mmCIF file of C-alpha atoms in Angstrom:
data_model
loop_
_atom_site.group_PDB
_atom_site.id
_atom_site.type_symbol
_atom_site.label_atom_id
_atom_site.label_comp_id
_atom_site.label_asym_id
_atom_site.label_seq_id
_atom_site.Cartn_x
_atom_site.Cartn_y
_atom_site.Cartn_z
ATOM 1 C CA MET A 1 16.148 13.112 11.531
ATOM 2 C CA MET A 2 13.032 13.504 9.387
ATOM 3 C CA ASP A 3 9.792 14.615 10.998
ATOM 4 C CA GLY A 4 6.823 15.963 9.014
ATOM 5 C CA CYS A 5 6.621 15.825 5.210
ATOM 6 C CA GLY A 6 9.690 14.806 3.257
ATOM 7 C CA ARG A 7 11.213 12.932 0.366
ATOM 8 C CA TYR A 8 13.898 10.255 0.413
ATOM 9 C CA SER A 9 15.674 8.596 -2.539
ATOM 10 C CA TRP A 10 17.601 5.320 -2.298
ATOM 11 C CA PRO A 11 20.676 4.570 -4.449
ATOM 12 C CA ASP A 12 18.669 1.900 -6.346
ATOM 13 C CA GLY A 13 16.202 4.566 -7.552
ATOM 14 C CA ARG A 14 13.308 4.009 -5.157
ATOM 15 C CA VAL A 15 11.689 7.218 -3.914
ATOM 16 C CA TYR A 16 9.398 7.808 -0.945
ATOM 17 C CA SER A 17 7.494 11.055 -0.666
ATOM 18 C CA GLY A 18 5.209 11.587 2.288
ATOM 19 C CA GLN A 19 4.930 11.926 6.019
ATOM 20 C CA TYR A 20 7.585 10.959 8.557
ATOM 21 C CA VAL A 21 7.607 10.618 12.336
ATOM 22 C CA LEU A 22 10.931 10.053 14.096
ATOM 23 C CA ASP A 23 12.697 9.262 10.802
ATOM 24 C CA GLN A 24 10.182 6.557 9.785
ATOM 25 C CA LYS A 25 7.443 6.548 7.151
ATOM 26 C CA HIS A 26 4.286 7.322 9.114
ATOM 27 C CA GLY A 27 0.958 8.676 7.832
ATOM 28 C CA PHE A 28 0.258 8.998 4.103
ATOM 29 C CA GLY A 29 3.001 8.518 1.536
ATOM 30 C CA VAL A 30 3.934 7.214 -1.902
ATOM 31 C CA LEU A 31 6.774 4.748 -2.542
ATOM 32 C CA SER A 32 7.855 4.443 -6.192
ATOM 33 C CA TRP A 33 10.224 1.991 -7.879
ATOM 34 C CA THR A 34 12.176 2.607 -11.094
ATOM 35 C CA ASP A 35 10.158 -0.045 -12.984
ATOM 36 C CA GLY A 36 6.956 1.963 -12.492
ATOM 37 C CA ARG A 37 5.569 0.094 -9.482
ATOM 38 C CA ARG A 38 4.046 2.308 -6.819
ATOM 39 C CA TYR A 39 2.410 2.048 -3.397
ATOM 40 C CA GLU A 40 0.140 4.937 -2.408
ATOM 41 C CA GLY A 41 -1.250 4.677 1.075
ATOM 42 C CA PHE A 42 -0.790 4.768 4.790
ATOM 43 C CA TRP A 43 2.234 3.832 6.878
ATOM 44 C CA ASP A 44 2.883 3.201 10.559
ATOM 45 C CA SER A 45 6.397 3.010 12.006
ATOM 46 C CA GLY A 46 7.948 2.424 8.577
ATOM 47 C CA ARG A 47 5.529 -0.326 7.478
ATOM 48 C CA GLN A 48 2.434 -0.303 5.292
ATOM 49 C CA HIS A 49 -0.559 -0.052 7.600
ATOM 50 C CA GLY A 50 -4.191 0.692 6.766
ATOM 51 C CA LEU A 51 -5.556 1.314 3.297
ATOM 52 C CA GLY A 52 -3.278 1.566 0.280
ATOM 53 C CA ARG A 53 -3.173 1.060 -3.478
ATOM 54 C CA LEU A 54 -0.538 -1.068 -5.190
ATOM 55 C CA CYS A 55 0.080 -0.179 -8.828
ATOM 56 C CA SER A 56 2.172 -2.229 -11.232
ATOM 57 C CA GLY A 57 4.388 -0.724 -13.899
ATOM 58 C CA SER A 58 1.834 -1.801 -16.519
ATOM 59 C CA GLY A 59 -0.996 0.133 -14.873
ATOM 60 C CA ARG A 60 -2.727 -2.716 -13.047
ATOM 61 C CA SER A 61 -3.671 -1.960 -9.475
ATOM 62 C CA CYS A 62 -5.333 -3.321 -6.383
ATOM 63 C CA LEU A 63 -6.691 -1.724 -3.254
ATOM 64 C CA ALA A 64 -5.275 -3.411 -0.168
ATOM 65 C CA LEU A 65 -5.673 -3.376 3.587
ATOM 66 C CA TRP A 66 -2.410 -3.704 5.531
ATOM 67 C CA GLU A 67 -1.486 -4.359 9.134
ATOM 68 C CA ARG A 68 2.131 -3.729 10.183
ATOM 69 C CA GLY A 69 3.476 -4.538 6.719
ATOM 70 C CA GLU A 70 1.318 -7.619 6.099
ATOM 71 C CA ARG A 71 -1.353 -7.457 3.404
ATOM 72 C CA LEU A 72 -4.615 -8.720 4.938
ATOM 73 C CA ALA A 73 -7.079 -8.265 2.090
ATOM 74 C CA TRP A 74 -7.155 -6.840 -1.405
ATOM 75 C CA ARG A 75 -9.576 -5.927 -4.133
ATOM 76 C CA GLY A 76 -8.802 -5.305 -7.771
ATOM 77 C CA GLU A 77 -7.045 -6.724 -10.792
ATOM 78 C CA GLU A 78 -4.231 -8.354 -8.850
ATOM 79 C CA GLU A 79 -6.583 -10.574 -6.850
ATOM 80 C CA GLU A 80 -7.452 -12.477 -10.042
ATOM 81 C CA ARG A 81 -3.981 -14.051 -9.924
ATOM 82 C CA ARG A 82 -4.315 -15.160 -6.297
ATOM 83 C CA PRO A 83 -5.890 -18.447 -5.214
ATOM 84 C CA SER A 84 -9.352 -17.845 -3.796
ATOM 85 C CA SER A 85 -8.294 -19.415 -0.504
ATOM 86 C CA SER A 86 -5.666 -16.690 0.075
ATOM 87 C CA LEU A 87 -8.203 -14.169 1.221
ATOM 88 C CA GLN A 88 -10.069 -16.724 3.315
ATOM 89 C CA SER A 89 -6.897 -17.817 5.082
ATOM 90 C CA ARG A 90 -6.370 -14.284 6.331
ATOM 91 C CA ARG A 91 -8.530 -12.565 8.919
ATOM 92 C CA SER A 92 -12.163 -13.333 8.265
ATOM 93 C CA HIS A 93 -13.467 -10.024 9.644
ATOM 94 C CA VAL A 94 -11.778 -7.981 6.903
ATOM 95 C CA ARG A 95 -13.738 -7.205 3.768
ATOM 96 C CA ILE A 96 -13.189 -4.698 0.994
ATOM 97 C CA SER A 97 -16.348 -4.170 -0.979
ATOM 98 C CA ASP A 98 -17.340 -2.587 -4.267
ATOM 99 C CA ASP A 99 -20.760 -1.698 -2.822
ATOM 100 C CA VAL A 100 -20.665 2.035 -3.420
ATOM 101 C CA ASP A 101 -23.682 4.230 -3.982
ATOM 102 C CA ARG A 102 -23.058 5.781 -7.394
ATOM 103 C CA THR A 103 -25.267 8.672 -8.462
#
């Protein structure tokens, strides 16, 4: 049983490297696919939960907010391909903003 930091590889080439609790992805970790896709972010009980970044094999990425494996909101290049109503149909109290004080 995995507990703490670890690495697991599946026969299809996927690799997870990160934190485990009771043999499940929990805390921060990175899941990579053989085609270059990658998820870097937080997990809870084996599911994406909290803030994470999805990266495509071509280098495109989006910042996303997850709850128990369901993507609630996202910000970045990928959102351009989504209908504008997608974000509105999710939870209205979630917002990811680019308003950052840059000095």
